[in-house]
PDB file of C-alpha atoms in Angstrom:
ATOM      1  CA  UNK A   1     -58.507 112.310 275.406  1.00 78.00           C
ATOM      2  CA  UNK A   2     -58.262 115.573 277.471  1.00 84.00           C
ATOM      3  CA  UNK A   3     -58.557 119.001 276.882  1.00 90.00           C
ATOM      4  CA  UNK A   4     -57.266 121.340 279.421  1.00 94.00           C
ATOM      5  CA  UNK A   5     -57.543 125.340 279.317  1.00 95.00           C
ATOM      6  CA  UNK A   6     -55.228 127.130 280.951  1.00 96.00           C
ATOM      7  CA  UNK A   7     -55.512 131.096 281.827  1.00 96.00           C
ATOM      8  CA  UNK A   8     -53.815 133.236 281.726  1.00 96.00           C
ATOM      9  CA  UNK A   9     -51.694 132.706 278.645  1.00 95.00           C
ATOM     10  CA  UNK A  10     -49.274 135.330 279.796  1.00 95.00           C
ATOM     11  CA  UNK A  11     -48.712 137.885 282.106  1.00 97.00           C
ATOM     12  CA  UNK A  12     -46.029 140.818 283.206  1.00 97.00           C
ATOM     13  CA  UNK A  13     -46.019 141.243 286.854  1.00 96.00           C
ATOM     14  CA  UNK A  14     -44.554 143.212 289.528  1.00 97.00           C
ATOM     15  CA  UNK A  15     -42.158 142.133 291.881  1.00 96.00           C
ATOM     16  CA  UNK A  16     -43.988 140.919 295.239  1.00 97.00           C
ATOM     17  CA  UNK A  17     -47.392 140.366 294.103  1.00 97.00           C
ATOM     18  CA  UNK A  18     -49.188 137.378 293.660  1.00 97.00           C
ATOM     19  CA  UNK A  19     -50.463 135.726 290.549  1.00 98.00           C
ATOM     20  CA  UNK A  20     -53.007 132.794 290.048  1.00 98.00           C
ATOM     21  CA  UNK A  21     -53.544 130.116 287.511  1.00 98.00           C
ATOM     22  CA  UNK A  22     -56.316 128.608 286.302  1.00 98.00           C
ATOM     23  CA  UNK A  23     -56.994 125.183 285.142  1.00 97.00           C
ATOM     24  CA  UNK A  24     -59.981 123.622 283.546  1.00 97.00           C
ATOM     25  CA  UNK A  25     -60.168 120.151 282.630  1.00 96.00           C
ATOM     26  CA  UNK A  26     -62.807 118.669 280.318  1.00 95.00           C
ATOM     27  CA  UNK A  27     -62.796 115.299 281.706  1.00 92.00           C
ATOM     28  CA  UNK A  28     -62.487 113.833 285.508  1.00 93.00           C
ATOM     29  CA  UNK A  29     -59.192 113.312 286.587  1.00 91.00           C
ATOM     30  CA  UNK A  30     -57.986 112.672 290.147  1.00 89.00           C
ATOM     31  CA  UNK A  31     -54.426 114.260 289.857  1.00 90.00           C
ATOM     32  CA  UNK A  32     -53.410 117.142 287.898  1.00 94.00           C
ATOM     33  CA  UNK A  33     -49.766 118.048 288.011  1.00 95.00           C
ATOM     34  CA  UNK A  34     -48.336 121.617 288.054  1.00 97.00           C
ATOM     35  CA  UNK A  35     -45.098 121.915 286.366  1.00 96.00           C
ATOM     36  CA  UNK A  36     -42.630 125.112 285.557  1.00 96.00           C
ATOM     37  CA  UNK A  37     -40.334 125.149 282.455  1.00 93.00           C
ATOM     38  CA  UNK A  38     -37.621 128.115 283.140  1.00 89.00           C
ATOM     39  CA  UNK A  39     -36.158 129.356 279.697  1.00 83.00           C
ATOM     40  CA  UNK A  40     -34.317 126.970 277.767  1.00 80.00           C
ATOM     41  CA  UNK A  41     -34.723 124.008 280.015  1.00 85.00           C
ATOM     42  CA  UNK A  42     -36.746 121.409 280.525  1.00 86.00           C
ATOM     43  CA  UNK A  43     -40.160 120.527 282.682  1.00 92.00           C
ATOM     44  CA  UNK A  44     -39.639 120.632 286.656  1.00 93.00           C
ATOM     45  CA  UNK A  45     -43.102 119.200 288.927  1.00 93.00           C
ATOM     46  CA  UNK A  46     -43.664 121.737 291.535  1.00 96.00           C
ATOM     47  CA  UNK A  47     -46.956 119.644 292.954  1.00 95.00           C
ATOM     48  CA  UNK A  48     -49.465 117.312 292.473  1.00 94.00           C
ATOM     49  CA  UNK A  49     -53.170 118.469 293.616  1.00 93.00           C
ATOM     50  CA  UNK A  50     -55.142 116.105 294.609  1.00 88.00           C
ATOM     51  CA  UNK A  51     -58.801 116.539 295.430  1.00 84.00           C
ATOM     52  CA  UNK A  52     -59.824 116.914 298.882  1.00 81.00           C
ATOM     53  CA  UNK A  53     -56.664 116.567 300.258  1.00 83.00           C
ATOM     54  CA  UNK A  54     -53.669 119.185 300.698  1.00 88.00           C
ATOM     55  CA  UNK A  55     -51.245 119.063 297.037  1.00 93.00           C
ATOM     56  CA  UNK A  56     -47.968 117.245 297.634  1.00 92.00           C
ATOM     57  CA  UNK A  57     -45.223 119.634 296.420  1.00 95.00           C
ATOM     58  CA  UNK A  58     -41.679 118.628 295.177  1.00 93.00           C
ATOM     59  CA  UNK A  59     -38.119 118.877 296.599  1.00 92.00           C
ATOM     60  CA  UNK A  60     -37.599 122.814 296.813  1.00 94.00           C
ATOM     61  CA  UNK A  61     -41.026 123.746 296.422  1.00 96.00           C
ATOM     62  CA  UNK A  62     -43.661 125.128 299.468  1.00 96.00           C
ATOM     63  CA  UNK A  63     -47.298 125.821 299.598  1.00 96.00           C
ATOM     64  CA  UNK A  64     -46.154 128.951 300.610  1.00 97.00           C
ATOM     65  CA  UNK A  65     -44.866 130.001 298.004  1.00 97.00           C
ATOM     66  CA  UNK A  66     -46.882 127.857 295.562  1.00 97.00           C
ATOM     67  CA  UNK A  67     -50.424 127.796 296.937  1.00 97.00           C
ATOM     68  CA  UNK A  68     -52.137 125.271 295.264  1.00 96.00           C
ATOM     69  CA  UNK A  69     -56.815 124.653 295.133  1.00 95.00           C
ATOM     70  CA  UNK A  70     -58.344 121.648 293.655  1.00 94.00           C
ATOM     71  CA  UNK A  71     -62.350 122.241 294.604  1.00 93.00           C
ATOM     72  CA  UNK A  72     -63.013 119.484 292.081  1.00 93.00           C
ATOM     73  CA  UNK A  73     -61.993 116.653 289.616  1.00 93.00           C
ATOM     74  CA  UNK A  74     -62.141 119.134 286.789  1.00 95.00           C
ATOM     75  CA  UNK A  75     -60.436 122.347 288.174  1.00 96.00           C
ATOM     76  CA  UNK A  76     -56.975 123.246 290.028  1.00 96.00           C
ATOM     77  CA  UNK A  77     -55.128 126.757 290.489  1.00 97.00           C
ATOM     78  CA  UNK A  78     -51.851 127.511 291.218  1.00 97.00           C
ATOM     79  CA  UNK A  79     -50.470 130.608 292.900  1.00 98.00           C
ATOM     80  CA  UNK A  80     -46.981 132.258 292.205  1.00 98.00           C
ATOM     81  CA  UNK A  81     -46.695 134.229 295.642  1.00 98.00           C
ATOM     82  CA  UNK A  82     -44.740 137.319 296.542  1.00 97.00           C
ATOM     83  CA  UNK A  83     -42.833 137.074 292.887  1.00 97.00           C
ATOM     84  CA  UNK A  84     -39.689 137.835 291.689  1.00 96.00           C
ATOM     85  CA  UNK A  85     -37.886 137.955 288.931  1.00 95.00           C
ATOM     86  CA  UNK A  86     -36.657 134.040 289.157  1.00 94.00           C
ATOM     87  CA  UNK A  87     -40.050 133.393 289.068  1.00 96.00           C
ATOM     88  CA  UNK A  88     -40.186 134.261 285.523  1.00 95.00           C
ATOM     89  CA  UNK A  89     -41.219 130.899 283.848  1.00 95.00           C
ATOM     90  CA  UNK A  90     -43.629 128.976 281.854  1.00 95.00           C
ATOM     91  CA  UNK A  91     -46.501 127.297 284.306  1.00 97.00           C
ATOM     92  CA  UNK A  92     -47.699 124.228 282.518  1.00 96.00           C
ATOM     93  CA  UNK A  93     -50.591 122.151 284.259  1.00 96.00           C
ATOM     94  CA  UNK A  94     -50.979 118.423 283.390  1.00 94.00           C
ATOM     95  CA  UNK A  95     -53.257 115.039 283.566  1.00 93.00           C
ATOM     96  CA  UNK A  96     -52.816 111.880 282.559  1.00 87.00           C
ATOM     97  CA  UNK A  97     -55.907 110.152 280.997  1.00 85.00           C
ATOM     98  CA  UNK A  98     -55.653 106.519 279.636  1.00 80.00           C
ATOM     99  CA  UNK A  99     -51.844 106.825 279.674  1.00 78.00           C
ATOM    100  CA  UNK A 100     -51.575 109.403 277.820  1.00 82.00           C
ATOM    101  CA  UNK A 101     -50.347 112.999 279.521  1.00 84.00           C
ATOM    102  CA  UNK A 102     -51.646 115.994 278.378  1.00 91.00           C
ATOM    103  CA  UNK A 103     -50.833 119.420 279.301  1.00 93.00           C
ATOM    104  CA  UNK A 104     -52.607 122.975 279.525  1.00 94.00           C
ATOM    105  CA  UNK A 105     -51.264 125.828 276.886  1.00 92.00           C
ATOM    106  CA  UNK A 106     -48.675 126.789 279.466  1.00 94.00           C
ATOM    107  CA  UNK A 107     -48.474 130.458 281.064  1.00 96.00           C
ATOM    108  CA  UNK A 108     -45.954 132.440 280.723  1.00 95.00           C
ATOM    109  CA  UNK A 109     -45.121 134.610 283.379  1.00 96.00           C
ATOM    110  CA  UNK A 110     -42.839 137.537 283.372  1.00 96.00           C
ATOM    111  CA  UNK A 111     -41.419 139.586 286.719  1.00 97.00           C
ATOM    112  CA  UNK A 112     -40.508 142.459 286.611  1.00 96.00           C
TER     113      UNK A 112
ATOM    114  CA  UNK B   1     -32.855 110.322 292.898  1.00 53.00           C
ATOM    115  CA  UNK B   2     -33.666 110.195 289.143  1.00 65.00           C
ATOM    116  CA  UNK B   3     -31.503 111.100 286.363  1.00 87.00           C
ATOM    117  CA  UNK B   4     -32.498 111.430 282.785  1.00 93.00           C
ATOM    118  CA  UNK B   5     -30.211 111.330 280.028  1.00 94.00           C
ATOM    119  CA  UNK B   6     -30.228 113.055 276.398  1.00 96.00           C
ATOM    120  CA  UNK B   7     -28.459 114.317 273.813  1.00 96.00           C
ATOM    121  CA  UNK B   8     -28.434 118.308 273.981  1.00 94.00           C
ATOM    122  CA  UNK B   9     -29.031 118.612 270.329  1.00 96.00           C
ATOM    123  CA  UNK B  10     -29.290 116.630 266.831  1.00 97.00           C
ATOM    124  CA  UNK B  11     -29.543 117.517 263.467  1.00 97.00           C
ATOM    125  CA  UNK B  12     -30.449 115.708 260.611  1.00 97.00           C
ATOM    126  CA  UNK B  13     -31.980 115.734 256.778  1.00 97.00           C
ATOM    127  CA  UNK B  14     -35.424 116.164 255.477  1.00 97.00           C
ATOM    128  CA  UNK B  15     -36.365 112.298 254.375  1.00 97.00           C
ATOM    129  CA  UNK B  16     -34.223 110.207 256.458  1.00 97.00           C
ATOM    130  CA  UNK B  17     -34.214 108.712 259.688  1.00 97.00           C
ATOM    131  CA  UNK B  18     -33.185 109.846 263.149  1.00 98.00           C
ATOM    132  CA  UNK B  19     -32.851 108.180 266.515  1.00 98.00           C
ATOM    133  CA  UNK B  20     -33.013 110.267 270.116  1.00 98.00           C
ATOM    134  CA  UNK B  21     -31.748 108.237 272.538  1.00 98.00           C
ATOM    135  CA  UNK B  22     -33.029 108.167 276.364  1.00 97.00           C
ATOM    136  CA  UNK B  23     -31.501 106.692 279.354  1.00 97.00           C
ATOM    137  CA  UNK B  24     -32.671 107.189 282.962  1.00 94.00           C
ATOM    138  CA  UNK B  25     -32.129 105.656 286.539  1.00 90.00           C
ATOM    139  CA  UNK B  26     -35.335 106.144 288.716  1.00 80.00           C
ATOM    140  CA  UNK B  27     -36.870 104.444 291.207  1.00 81.00           C
ATOM    141  CA  UNK B  28     -40.267 102.916 291.254  1.00 84.00           C
ATOM    142  CA  UNK B  29     -40.303 103.227 287.691  1.00 88.00           C
ATOM    143  CA  UNK B  30     -43.316 103.311 285.524  1.00 87.00           C
ATOM    144  CA  UNK B  31     -42.755 103.996 281.969  1.00 92.00           C
ATOM    145  CA  UNK B  32     -41.138 106.485 279.790  1.00 94.00           C
ATOM    146  CA  UNK B  33     -43.269 108.853 277.702  1.00 93.00           C
ATOM    147  CA  UNK B  34     -41.602 110.852 274.730  1.00 96.00           C
ATOM    148  CA  UNK B  35     -43.024 114.074 273.865  1.00 95.00           C
ATOM    149  CA  UNK B  36     -42.538 116.730 271.138  1.00 96.00           C
ATOM    150  CA  UNK B  37     -42.206 120.686 271.772  1.00 93.00           C
ATOM    151  CA  UNK B  38     -42.437 123.206 269.296  1.00 93.00           C
ATOM    152  CA  UNK B  39     -41.146 126.717 270.475  1.00 88.00           C
ATOM    153  CA  UNK B  40     -43.174 128.468 273.189  1.00 84.00           C
ATOM    154  CA  UNK B  41     -45.453 125.942 272.627  1.00 87.00           C
ATOM    155  CA  UNK B  42     -46.774 122.955 275.541  1.00 88.00           C
ATOM    156  CA  UNK B  43     -45.476 119.536 274.739  1.00 91.00           C
ATOM    157  CA  UNK B  44     -47.298 117.065 272.879  1.00 91.00           C
ATOM    158  CA  UNK B  45     -47.584 113.786 273.377  1.00 90.00           C
ATOM    159  CA  UNK B  46     -46.258 111.130 271.346  1.00 93.00           C
ATOM    160  CA  UNK B  47     -45.536 107.980 272.877  1.00 92.00           C
ATOM    161  CA  UNK B  48     -45.904 105.968 275.934  1.00 91.00           C
ATOM    162  CA  UNK B  49     -44.147 102.689 276.787  1.00 94.00           C
ATOM    163  CA  UNK B  50     -44.134 100.334 279.992  1.00 92.00           C
ATOM    164  CA  UNK B  51     -42.997  97.063 278.325  1.00 93.00           C
ATOM    165  CA  UNK B  52     -40.180  95.786 276.970  1.00 96.00           C
ATOM    166  CA  UNK B  53     -39.968  96.677 272.632  1.00 96.00           C
ATOM    167  CA  UNK B  54     -41.435  99.015 270.285  1.00 96.00           C
ATOM    168  CA  UNK B  55     -44.572 100.740 269.505  1.00 93.00           C
ATOM    169  CA  UNK B  56     -44.856 102.118 266.526  1.00 93.00           C
ATOM    170  CA  UNK B  57     -47.103 104.883 265.857  1.00 90.00           C
ATOM    171  CA  UNK B  58     -46.775 106.492 262.349  1.00 93.00           C
ATOM    172  CA  UNK B  59     -43.770 107.874 261.128  1.00 96.00           C
ATOM    173  CA  UNK B  60     -42.951 107.614 265.274  1.00 96.00           C
ATOM    174  CA  UNK B  61     -41.869 104.481 266.946  1.00 97.00           C
ATOM    175  CA  UNK B  62     -40.248 104.351 270.648  1.00 97.00           C
ATOM    176  CA  UNK B  63     -38.536 101.875 272.363  1.00 98.00           C
ATOM    177  CA  UNK B  64     -37.998 100.330 276.028  1.00 97.00           C
ATOM    178  CA  UNK B  65     -35.816  98.081 277.417  1.00 97.00           C
ATOM    179  CA  UNK B  66     -36.724  98.503 281.376  1.00 94.00           C
ATOM    180  CA  UNK B  67     -33.269  96.158 282.344  1.00 94.00           C
ATOM    181  CA  UNK B  68     -31.137  98.421 280.713  1.00 95.00           C
ATOM    182  CA  UNK B  69     -32.933 101.654 281.808  1.00 95.00           C
ATOM    183  CA  UNK B  70     -32.789 102.557 277.934  1.00 96.00           C
ATOM    184  CA  UNK B  71     -35.446 104.125 276.004  1.00 97.00           C
ATOM    185  CA  UNK B  72     -35.139 105.451 272.128  1.00 98.00           C
ATOM    186  CA  UNK B  73     -37.459 107.908 269.481  1.00 98.00           C
ATOM    187  CA  UNK B  74     -37.137 106.891 265.905  1.00 98.00           C
ATOM    188  CA  UNK B  75     -38.481 109.387 263.423  1.00 97.00           C
ATOM    189  CA  UNK B  76     -39.008 108.162 259.820  1.00 97.00           C
ATOM    190  CA  UNK B  77     -39.041 109.989 256.898  1.00 97.00           C
ATOM    191  CA  UNK B  78     -38.524 113.235 258.514  1.00 98.00           C
ATOM    192  CA  UNK B  79     -40.243 116.707 257.541  1.00 97.00           C
ATOM    193  CA  UNK B  80     -39.436 119.814 258.048  1.00 97.00           C
ATOM    194  CA  UNK B  81     -41.724 120.622 260.647  1.00 96.00           C
ATOM    195  CA  UNK B  82     -40.542 117.858 262.615  1.00 97.00           C
ATOM    196  CA  UNK B  83     -37.701 120.146 263.869  1.00 97.00           C
ATOM    197  CA  UNK B  84     -38.837 120.934 267.607  1.00 97.00           C
ATOM    198  CA  UNK B  85     -37.528 119.964 271.299  1.00 96.00           C
ATOM    199  CA  UNK B  86     -38.017 115.929 272.298  1.00 97.00           C
ATOM    200  CA  UNK B  87     -38.192 115.205 275.510  1.00 96.00           C
ATOM    201  CA  UNK B  88     -38.106 111.815 277.500  1.00 96.00           C
ATOM    202  CA  UNK B  89     -39.693 111.432 280.308  1.00 94.00           C
ATOM    203  CA  UNK B  90     -39.565 108.817 282.974  1.00 93.00           C
ATOM    204  CA  UNK B  91     -42.987 107.870 285.393  1.00 89.00           C
ATOM    205  CA  UNK B  92     -43.157 107.159 288.521  1.00 82.00           C
ATOM    206  CA  UNK B  93     -45.634 105.797 291.519  1.00 73.00           C
ATOM    207  CA  UNK B  94     -48.702 108.517 291.492  1.00 65.00           C
ATOM    208  CA  UNK B  95     -47.855 109.156 287.610  1.00 74.00           C
ATOM    209  CA  UNK B  96     -45.368 111.603 288.518  1.00 83.00           C
ATOM    210  CA  UNK B  97     -42.897 112.563 285.525  1.00 88.00           C
ATOM    211  CA  UNK B  98     -39.307 113.475 285.509  1.00 89.00           C
ATOM    212  CA  UNK B  99     -38.448 115.274 282.214  1.00 91.00           C
ATOM    213  CA  UNK B 100     -35.369 114.807 280.744  1.00 91.00           C
ATOM    214  CA  UNK B 101     -33.233 117.889 279.113  1.00 90.00           C
ATOM    215  CA  UNK B 102     -34.879 117.638 276.306  1.00 93.00           C
ATOM    216  CA  UNK B 103     -32.950 117.491 272.519  1.00 96.00           C
ATOM    217  CA  UNK B 104     -33.142 119.884 270.026  1.00 96.00           C
ATOM    218  CA  UNK B 105     -33.562 118.630 266.755  1.00 98.00           C
ATOM    219  CA  UNK B 106     -33.296 121.041 263.650  1.00 97.00           C
ATOM    220  CA  UNK B 107     -34.158 119.074 260.075  1.00 97.00           C
ATOM    221  CA  UNK B 108     -32.438 120.594 257.362  1.00 96.00           C
ATOM    222  CA  UNK B 109     -32.604 120.109 253.667  1.00 93.00           C
TER     223      UNK B 109
END
């Protein structure tokens, strides 16, 4: 199994500012995934973080808004930039290990 | 494109059996995940089906038919703690997951 430590667990931020979310995994993994879960909705994949190369973004998500770092095989960050109230959501990182998928505890972001 | 459909909500009685269906249309299909998510918590992995057939894991079983684009999650001997949202997710190349909207299950006495 994999244990994922994600922080912060929650934050309240002013619009126009940026927040960086960190994810630490206790195993080395090639890919880490970042998801968003808006209130009452399911998870939407934002991007795939690859070690040693740029992240791959899904349709509707861009690097300028959600820059991602992946400095090694156990760590990744997602930044939510120039925030607006529409960015209020839960952000989760995830890895797949031996056909099982594991999630961090999520970061509950509220933009005011 | 990808499309995942599952019922929005279901209600069942404690001790009973409930089946949550999921249909999918996705290119490059690799397998089907089921997750449980309690309110305010991260999803918890339940099962992963790659081949057709039934996978049993305690009170939970999951079935997949690749030819029909269909899966179900079967929960037996329901307990109150099983009240949660159940998400199916189709995996494609690179282990990217596309999630359904989730089925909110309510277990009643």
